[in-house]
PDB file of C-alpha atoms in Angstrom:
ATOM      1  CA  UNK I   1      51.770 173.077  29.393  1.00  0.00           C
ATOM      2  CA  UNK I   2      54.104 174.929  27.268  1.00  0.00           C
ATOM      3  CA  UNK I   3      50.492 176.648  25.587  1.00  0.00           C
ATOM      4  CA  UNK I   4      49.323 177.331  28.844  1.00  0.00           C
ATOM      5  CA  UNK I   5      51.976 179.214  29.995  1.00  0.00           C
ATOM      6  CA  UNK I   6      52.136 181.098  26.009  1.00  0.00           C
ATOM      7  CA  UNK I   7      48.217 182.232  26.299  1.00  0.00           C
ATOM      8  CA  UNK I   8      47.902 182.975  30.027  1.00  0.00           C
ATOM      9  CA  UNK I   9      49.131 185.872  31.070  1.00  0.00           C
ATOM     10  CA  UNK I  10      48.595 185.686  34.308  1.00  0.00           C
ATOM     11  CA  UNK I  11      50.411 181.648  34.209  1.00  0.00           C
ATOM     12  CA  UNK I  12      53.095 183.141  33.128  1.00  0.00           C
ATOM     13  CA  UNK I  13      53.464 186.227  36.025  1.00  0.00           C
ATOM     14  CA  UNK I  14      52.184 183.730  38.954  1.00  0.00           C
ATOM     15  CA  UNK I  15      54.695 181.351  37.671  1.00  0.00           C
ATOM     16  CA  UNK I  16      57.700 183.632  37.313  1.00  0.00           C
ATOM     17  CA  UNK I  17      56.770 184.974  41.046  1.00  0.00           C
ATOM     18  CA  UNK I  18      56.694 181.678  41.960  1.00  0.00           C
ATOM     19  CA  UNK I  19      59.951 180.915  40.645  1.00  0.00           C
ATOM     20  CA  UNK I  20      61.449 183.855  42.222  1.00  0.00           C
ATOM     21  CA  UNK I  21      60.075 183.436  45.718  1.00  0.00           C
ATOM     22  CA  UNK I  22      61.459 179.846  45.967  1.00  0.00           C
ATOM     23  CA  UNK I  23      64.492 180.838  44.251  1.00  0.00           C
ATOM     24  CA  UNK I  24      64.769 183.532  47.196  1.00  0.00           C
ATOM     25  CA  UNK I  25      63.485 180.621  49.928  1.00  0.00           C
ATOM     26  CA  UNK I  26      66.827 178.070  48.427  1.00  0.00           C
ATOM     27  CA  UNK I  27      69.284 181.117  48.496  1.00  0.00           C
ATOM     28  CA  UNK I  28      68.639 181.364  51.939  1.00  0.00           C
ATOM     29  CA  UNK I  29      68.690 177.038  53.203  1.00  0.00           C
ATOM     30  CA  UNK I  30      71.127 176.292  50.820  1.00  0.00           C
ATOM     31  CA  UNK I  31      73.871 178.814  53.081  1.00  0.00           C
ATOM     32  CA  UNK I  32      72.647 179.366  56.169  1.00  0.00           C
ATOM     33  CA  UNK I  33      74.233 176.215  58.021  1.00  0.00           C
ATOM     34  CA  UNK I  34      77.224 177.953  56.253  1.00  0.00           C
ATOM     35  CA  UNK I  35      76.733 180.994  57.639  1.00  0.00           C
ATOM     36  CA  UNK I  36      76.184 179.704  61.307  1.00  0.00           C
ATOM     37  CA  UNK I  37      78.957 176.895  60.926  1.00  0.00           C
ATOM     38  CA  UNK I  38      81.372 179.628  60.549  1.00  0.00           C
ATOM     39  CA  UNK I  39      82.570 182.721  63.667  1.00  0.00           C
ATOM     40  CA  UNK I  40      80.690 183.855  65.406  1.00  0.00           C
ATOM     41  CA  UNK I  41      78.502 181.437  65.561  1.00  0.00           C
ATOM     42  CA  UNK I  42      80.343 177.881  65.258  1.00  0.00           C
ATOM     43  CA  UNK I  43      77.438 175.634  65.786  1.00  0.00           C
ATOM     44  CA  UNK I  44      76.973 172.377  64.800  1.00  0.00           C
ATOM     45  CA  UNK I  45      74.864 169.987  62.638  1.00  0.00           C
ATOM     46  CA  UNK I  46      72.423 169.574  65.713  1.00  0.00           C
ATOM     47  CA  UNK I  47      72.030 173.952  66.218  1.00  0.00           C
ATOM     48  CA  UNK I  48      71.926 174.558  62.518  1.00  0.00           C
ATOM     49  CA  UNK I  49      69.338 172.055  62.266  1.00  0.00           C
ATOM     50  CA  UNK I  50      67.013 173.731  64.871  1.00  0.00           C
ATOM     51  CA  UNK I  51      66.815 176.702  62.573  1.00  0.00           C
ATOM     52  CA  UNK I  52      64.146 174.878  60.753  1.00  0.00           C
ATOM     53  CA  UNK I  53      61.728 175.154  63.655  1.00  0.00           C
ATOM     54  CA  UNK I  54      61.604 178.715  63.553  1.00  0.00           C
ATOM     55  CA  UNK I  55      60.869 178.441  59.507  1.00  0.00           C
ATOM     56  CA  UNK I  56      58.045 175.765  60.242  1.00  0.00           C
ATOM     57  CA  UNK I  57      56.288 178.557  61.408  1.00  0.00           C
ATOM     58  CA  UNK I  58      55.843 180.705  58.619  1.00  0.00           C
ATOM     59  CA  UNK I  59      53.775 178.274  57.654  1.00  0.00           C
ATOM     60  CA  UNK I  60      51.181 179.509  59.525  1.00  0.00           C
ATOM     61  CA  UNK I  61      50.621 182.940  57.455  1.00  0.00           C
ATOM     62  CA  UNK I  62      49.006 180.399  54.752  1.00  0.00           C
ATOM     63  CA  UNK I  63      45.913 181.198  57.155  1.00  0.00           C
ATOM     64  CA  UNK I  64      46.310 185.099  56.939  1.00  0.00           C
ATOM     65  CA  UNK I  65      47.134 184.373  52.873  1.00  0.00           C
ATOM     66  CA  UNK I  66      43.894 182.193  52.164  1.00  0.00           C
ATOM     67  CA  UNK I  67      41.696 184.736  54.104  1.00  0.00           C
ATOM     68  CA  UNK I  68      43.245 187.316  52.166  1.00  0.00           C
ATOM     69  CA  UNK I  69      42.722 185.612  48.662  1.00  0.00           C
ATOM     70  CA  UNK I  70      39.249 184.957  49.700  1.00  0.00           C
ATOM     71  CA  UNK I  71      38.408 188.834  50.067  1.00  0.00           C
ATOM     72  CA  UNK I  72      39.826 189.033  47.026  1.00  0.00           C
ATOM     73  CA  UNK I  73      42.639 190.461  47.377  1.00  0.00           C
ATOM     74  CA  UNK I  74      44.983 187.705  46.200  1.00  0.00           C
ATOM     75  CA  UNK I  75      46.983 190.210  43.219  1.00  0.00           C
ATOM     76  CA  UNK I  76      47.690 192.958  45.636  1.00  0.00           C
ATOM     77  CA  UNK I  77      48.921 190.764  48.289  1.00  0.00           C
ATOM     78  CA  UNK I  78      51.691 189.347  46.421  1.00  0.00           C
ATOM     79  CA  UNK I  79      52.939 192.707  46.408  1.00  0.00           C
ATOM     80  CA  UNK I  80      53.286 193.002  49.793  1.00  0.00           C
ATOM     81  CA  UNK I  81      54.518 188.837  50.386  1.00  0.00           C
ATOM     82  CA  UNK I  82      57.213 189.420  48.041  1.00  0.00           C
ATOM     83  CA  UNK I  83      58.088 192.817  49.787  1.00  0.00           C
ATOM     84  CA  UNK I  84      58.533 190.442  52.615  1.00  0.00           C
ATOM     85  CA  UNK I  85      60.662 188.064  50.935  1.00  0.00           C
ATOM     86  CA  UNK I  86      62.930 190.936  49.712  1.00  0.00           C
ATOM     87  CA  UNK I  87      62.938 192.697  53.192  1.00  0.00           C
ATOM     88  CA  UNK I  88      63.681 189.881  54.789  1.00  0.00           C
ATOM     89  CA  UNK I  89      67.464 189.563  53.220  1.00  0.00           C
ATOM     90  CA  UNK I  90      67.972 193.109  54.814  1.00  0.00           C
ATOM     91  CA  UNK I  91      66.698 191.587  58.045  1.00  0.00           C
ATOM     92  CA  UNK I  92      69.030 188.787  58.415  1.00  0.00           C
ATOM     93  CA  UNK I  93      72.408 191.007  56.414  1.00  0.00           C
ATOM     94  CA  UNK I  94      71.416 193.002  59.523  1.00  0.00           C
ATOM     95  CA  UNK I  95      71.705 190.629  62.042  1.00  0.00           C
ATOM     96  CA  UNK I  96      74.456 188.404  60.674  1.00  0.00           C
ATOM     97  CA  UNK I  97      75.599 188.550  63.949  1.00  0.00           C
ATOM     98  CA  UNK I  98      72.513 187.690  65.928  1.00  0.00           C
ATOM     99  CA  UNK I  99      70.876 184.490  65.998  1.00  0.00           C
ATOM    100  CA  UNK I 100      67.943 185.906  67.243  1.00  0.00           C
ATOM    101  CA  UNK I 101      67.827 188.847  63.869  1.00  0.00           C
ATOM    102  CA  UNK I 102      68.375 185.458  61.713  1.00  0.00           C
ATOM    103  CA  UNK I 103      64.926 183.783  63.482  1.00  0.00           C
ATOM    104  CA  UNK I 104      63.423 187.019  62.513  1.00  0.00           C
ATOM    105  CA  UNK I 105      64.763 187.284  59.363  1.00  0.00           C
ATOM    106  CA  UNK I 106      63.767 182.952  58.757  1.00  0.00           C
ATOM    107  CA  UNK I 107      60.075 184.145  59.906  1.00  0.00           C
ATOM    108  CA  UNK I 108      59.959 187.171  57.795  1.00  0.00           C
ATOM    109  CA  UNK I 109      61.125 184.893  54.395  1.00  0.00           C
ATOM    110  CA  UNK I 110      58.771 181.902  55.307  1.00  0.00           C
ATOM    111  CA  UNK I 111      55.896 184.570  55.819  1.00  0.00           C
ATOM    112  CA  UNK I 112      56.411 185.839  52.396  1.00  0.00           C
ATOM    113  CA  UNK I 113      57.447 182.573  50.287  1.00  0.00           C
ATOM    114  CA  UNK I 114      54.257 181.345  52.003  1.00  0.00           C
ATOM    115  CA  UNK I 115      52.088 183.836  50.946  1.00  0.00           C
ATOM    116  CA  UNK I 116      53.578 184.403  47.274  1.00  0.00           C
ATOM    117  CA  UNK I 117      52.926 180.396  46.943  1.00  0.00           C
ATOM    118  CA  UNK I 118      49.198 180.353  48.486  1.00  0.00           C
ATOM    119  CA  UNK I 119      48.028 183.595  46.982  1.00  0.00           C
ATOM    120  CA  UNK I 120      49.638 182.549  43.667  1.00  0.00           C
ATOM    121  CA  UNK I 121      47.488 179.368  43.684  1.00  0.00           C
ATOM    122  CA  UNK I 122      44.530 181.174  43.593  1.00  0.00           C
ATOM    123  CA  UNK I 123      45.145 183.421  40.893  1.00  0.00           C
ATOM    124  CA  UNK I 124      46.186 180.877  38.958  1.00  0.00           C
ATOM    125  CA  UNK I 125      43.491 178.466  39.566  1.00  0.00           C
ATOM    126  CA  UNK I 126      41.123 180.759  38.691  1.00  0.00           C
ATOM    127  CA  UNK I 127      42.238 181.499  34.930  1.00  0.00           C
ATOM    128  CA  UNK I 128      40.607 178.014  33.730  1.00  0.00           C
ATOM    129  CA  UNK I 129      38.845 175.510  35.568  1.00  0.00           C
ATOM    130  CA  UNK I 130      38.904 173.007  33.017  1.00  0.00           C
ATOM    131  CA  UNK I 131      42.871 173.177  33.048  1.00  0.00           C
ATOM    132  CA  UNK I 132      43.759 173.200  36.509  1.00  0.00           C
ATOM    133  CA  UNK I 133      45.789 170.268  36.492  1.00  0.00           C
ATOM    134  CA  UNK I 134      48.138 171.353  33.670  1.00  0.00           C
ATOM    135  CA  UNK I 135      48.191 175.167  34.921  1.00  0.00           C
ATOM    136  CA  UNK I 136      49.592 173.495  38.299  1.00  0.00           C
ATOM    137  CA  UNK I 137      52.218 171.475  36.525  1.00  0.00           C
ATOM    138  CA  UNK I 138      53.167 174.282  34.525  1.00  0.00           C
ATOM    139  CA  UNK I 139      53.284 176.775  37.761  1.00  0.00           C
ATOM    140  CA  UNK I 140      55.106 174.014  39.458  1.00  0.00           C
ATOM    141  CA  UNK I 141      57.519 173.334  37.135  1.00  0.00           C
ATOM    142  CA  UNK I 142      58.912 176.688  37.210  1.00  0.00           C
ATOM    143  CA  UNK I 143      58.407 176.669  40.805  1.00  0.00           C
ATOM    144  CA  UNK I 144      60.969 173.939  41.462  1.00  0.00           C
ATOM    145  CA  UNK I 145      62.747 175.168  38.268  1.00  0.00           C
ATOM    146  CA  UNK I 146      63.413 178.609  40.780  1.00  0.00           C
ATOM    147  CA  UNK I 147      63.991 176.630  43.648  1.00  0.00           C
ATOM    148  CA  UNK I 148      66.870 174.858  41.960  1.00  0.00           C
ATOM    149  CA  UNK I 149      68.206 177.780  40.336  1.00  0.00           C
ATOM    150  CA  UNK I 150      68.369 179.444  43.602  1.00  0.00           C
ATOM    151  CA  UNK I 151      70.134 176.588  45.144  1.00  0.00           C
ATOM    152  CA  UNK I 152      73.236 176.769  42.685  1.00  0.00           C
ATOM    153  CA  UNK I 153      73.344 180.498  42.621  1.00  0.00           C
ATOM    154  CA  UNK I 154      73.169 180.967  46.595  1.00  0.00           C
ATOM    155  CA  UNK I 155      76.238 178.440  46.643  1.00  0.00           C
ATOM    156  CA  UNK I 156      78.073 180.262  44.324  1.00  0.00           C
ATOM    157  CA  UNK I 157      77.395 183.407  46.180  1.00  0.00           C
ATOM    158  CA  UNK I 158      78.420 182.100  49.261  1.00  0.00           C
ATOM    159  CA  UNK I 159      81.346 180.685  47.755  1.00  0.00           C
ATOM    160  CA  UNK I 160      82.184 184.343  46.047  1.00  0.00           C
ATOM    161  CA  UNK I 161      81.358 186.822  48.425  1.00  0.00           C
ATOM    162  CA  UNK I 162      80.139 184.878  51.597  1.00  0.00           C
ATOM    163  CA  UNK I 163      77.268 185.895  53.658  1.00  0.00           C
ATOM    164  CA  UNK I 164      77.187 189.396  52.606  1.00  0.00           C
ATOM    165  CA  UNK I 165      76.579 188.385  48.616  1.00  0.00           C
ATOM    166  CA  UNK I 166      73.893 185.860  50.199  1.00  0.00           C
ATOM    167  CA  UNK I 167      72.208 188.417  51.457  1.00  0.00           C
ATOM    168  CA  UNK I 168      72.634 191.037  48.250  1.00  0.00           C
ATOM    169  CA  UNK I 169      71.595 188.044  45.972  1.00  0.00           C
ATOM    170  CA  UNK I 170      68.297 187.085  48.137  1.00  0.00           C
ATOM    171  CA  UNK I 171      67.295 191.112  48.605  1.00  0.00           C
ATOM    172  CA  UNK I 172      67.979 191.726  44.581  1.00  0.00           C
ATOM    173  CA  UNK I 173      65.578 188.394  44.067  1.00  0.00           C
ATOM    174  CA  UNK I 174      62.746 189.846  46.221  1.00  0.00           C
ATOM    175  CA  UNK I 175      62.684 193.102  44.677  1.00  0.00           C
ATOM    176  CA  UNK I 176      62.400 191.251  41.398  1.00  0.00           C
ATOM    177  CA  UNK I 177      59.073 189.320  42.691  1.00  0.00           C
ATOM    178  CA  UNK I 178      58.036 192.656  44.209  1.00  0.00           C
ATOM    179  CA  UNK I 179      58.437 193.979  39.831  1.00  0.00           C
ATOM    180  CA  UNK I 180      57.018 190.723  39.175  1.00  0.00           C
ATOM    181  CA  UNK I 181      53.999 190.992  41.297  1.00  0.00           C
ATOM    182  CA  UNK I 182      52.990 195.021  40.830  1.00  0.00           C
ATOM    183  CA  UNK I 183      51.673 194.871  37.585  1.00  0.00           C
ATOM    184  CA  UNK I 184      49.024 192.301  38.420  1.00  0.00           C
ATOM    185  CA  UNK I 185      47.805 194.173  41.481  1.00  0.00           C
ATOM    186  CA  UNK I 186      47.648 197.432  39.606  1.00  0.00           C
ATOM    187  CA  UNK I 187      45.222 195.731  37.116  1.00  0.00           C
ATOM    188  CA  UNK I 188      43.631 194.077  39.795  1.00  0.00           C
ATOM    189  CA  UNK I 189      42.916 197.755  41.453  1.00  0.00           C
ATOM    190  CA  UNK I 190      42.173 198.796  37.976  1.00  0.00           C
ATOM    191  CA  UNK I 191      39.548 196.241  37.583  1.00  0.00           C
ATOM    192  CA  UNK I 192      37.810 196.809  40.932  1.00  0.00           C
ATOM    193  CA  UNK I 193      38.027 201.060  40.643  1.00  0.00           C
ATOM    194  CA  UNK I 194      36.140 200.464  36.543  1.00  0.00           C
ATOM    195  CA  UNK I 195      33.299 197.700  38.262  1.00  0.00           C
ATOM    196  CA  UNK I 196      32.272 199.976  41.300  1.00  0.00           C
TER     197      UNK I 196
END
């Protein structure tokens, strides 16, 4: 795995994206029910818990991703999935307040963690057949490796600056997938502009 990720290039970018995106995605679930246990808000276990609904179906821009990816257009979309993922912090710091902004805000982040993880796949899957198996561990290694990161980091966050530092945290994430993700579209675009 640990070659994989020293030769490909590409392994290396998807995975780091990866990272970041779920990194982004645990920032956000690991301090929300925080967030809405607290004024003005106050609900309970049961309220906080519906929130996941609304996330569930973000789920359902894997469709919009996969068509995308199959035009070929899988590098250049990440761009604009992680520009979701980092917008979507500005969404819900904007409508701390508003249960309804949050839903938006939850859509916005599953739309873009969705995308970043579907289009992702198909770069990397396409770097070398024969090693798909070990390209996926090592993608989802650092995947999860994000995922947990975020986790401790939104915590501490929370615990440092409450839902405002959440929310500076998740943004400054995303625009690091959206640095992350750039230079592979603009060879992408590069690629297609020298083969036409």
């Amino acid at each position: 795995m640990l070659q994989l990720l020293r030769d490909q290039r590409e392994l290396r970018r998807s995975a780091l994206l990866g990272a970041l995106g779920f990194a982004t995605f645990s920032v956000f679930w690991t301090t929300i029910a925080f967030h809405l246990a607290d004024p003005p808000f106050d609900y309970g276990d049961g309220a906080i818990g519906l929130l996941g609904l609304a996330g569930a179906a973000g789920a359902l821009c894997a469709l919009a991703a996969g068509r995308l990816a199959d035009r070929g257009l899988a590098k250049p979309s990440r761009v604009l999935a992680a520009g979701a993922v980092a917008g979507s912090f500005a969404v819900l710091w904007a409508g701390r307040a508003s249960i309804v902004v949050i839903v938006l805000g939850v859509l916005l982040l599953d739309v873009g963690v969705q995308g970043i993880q579907v289009l992702n796949q198909t770069v990397i899957y396409e770097l070398a057949p024969e090693a798909r198996s070990r390209i996926n561990s090592a993608y989802m290694t650092c995947y999860f490796a994000g995922g947990a990161i975020g986790s401790a980091v939104g915590a501490a966050a929370y615990d440092q600056g409450g839902w405002a530092r959440v929310c500076q945290l998740g943004a400054l994430l995303g625009a690091l997938a959206v640095a992350t993700a750039l230079p592979g579209a603009r060879r992408a675009q590069a690629a297609d502009v020298s083969s036409a």
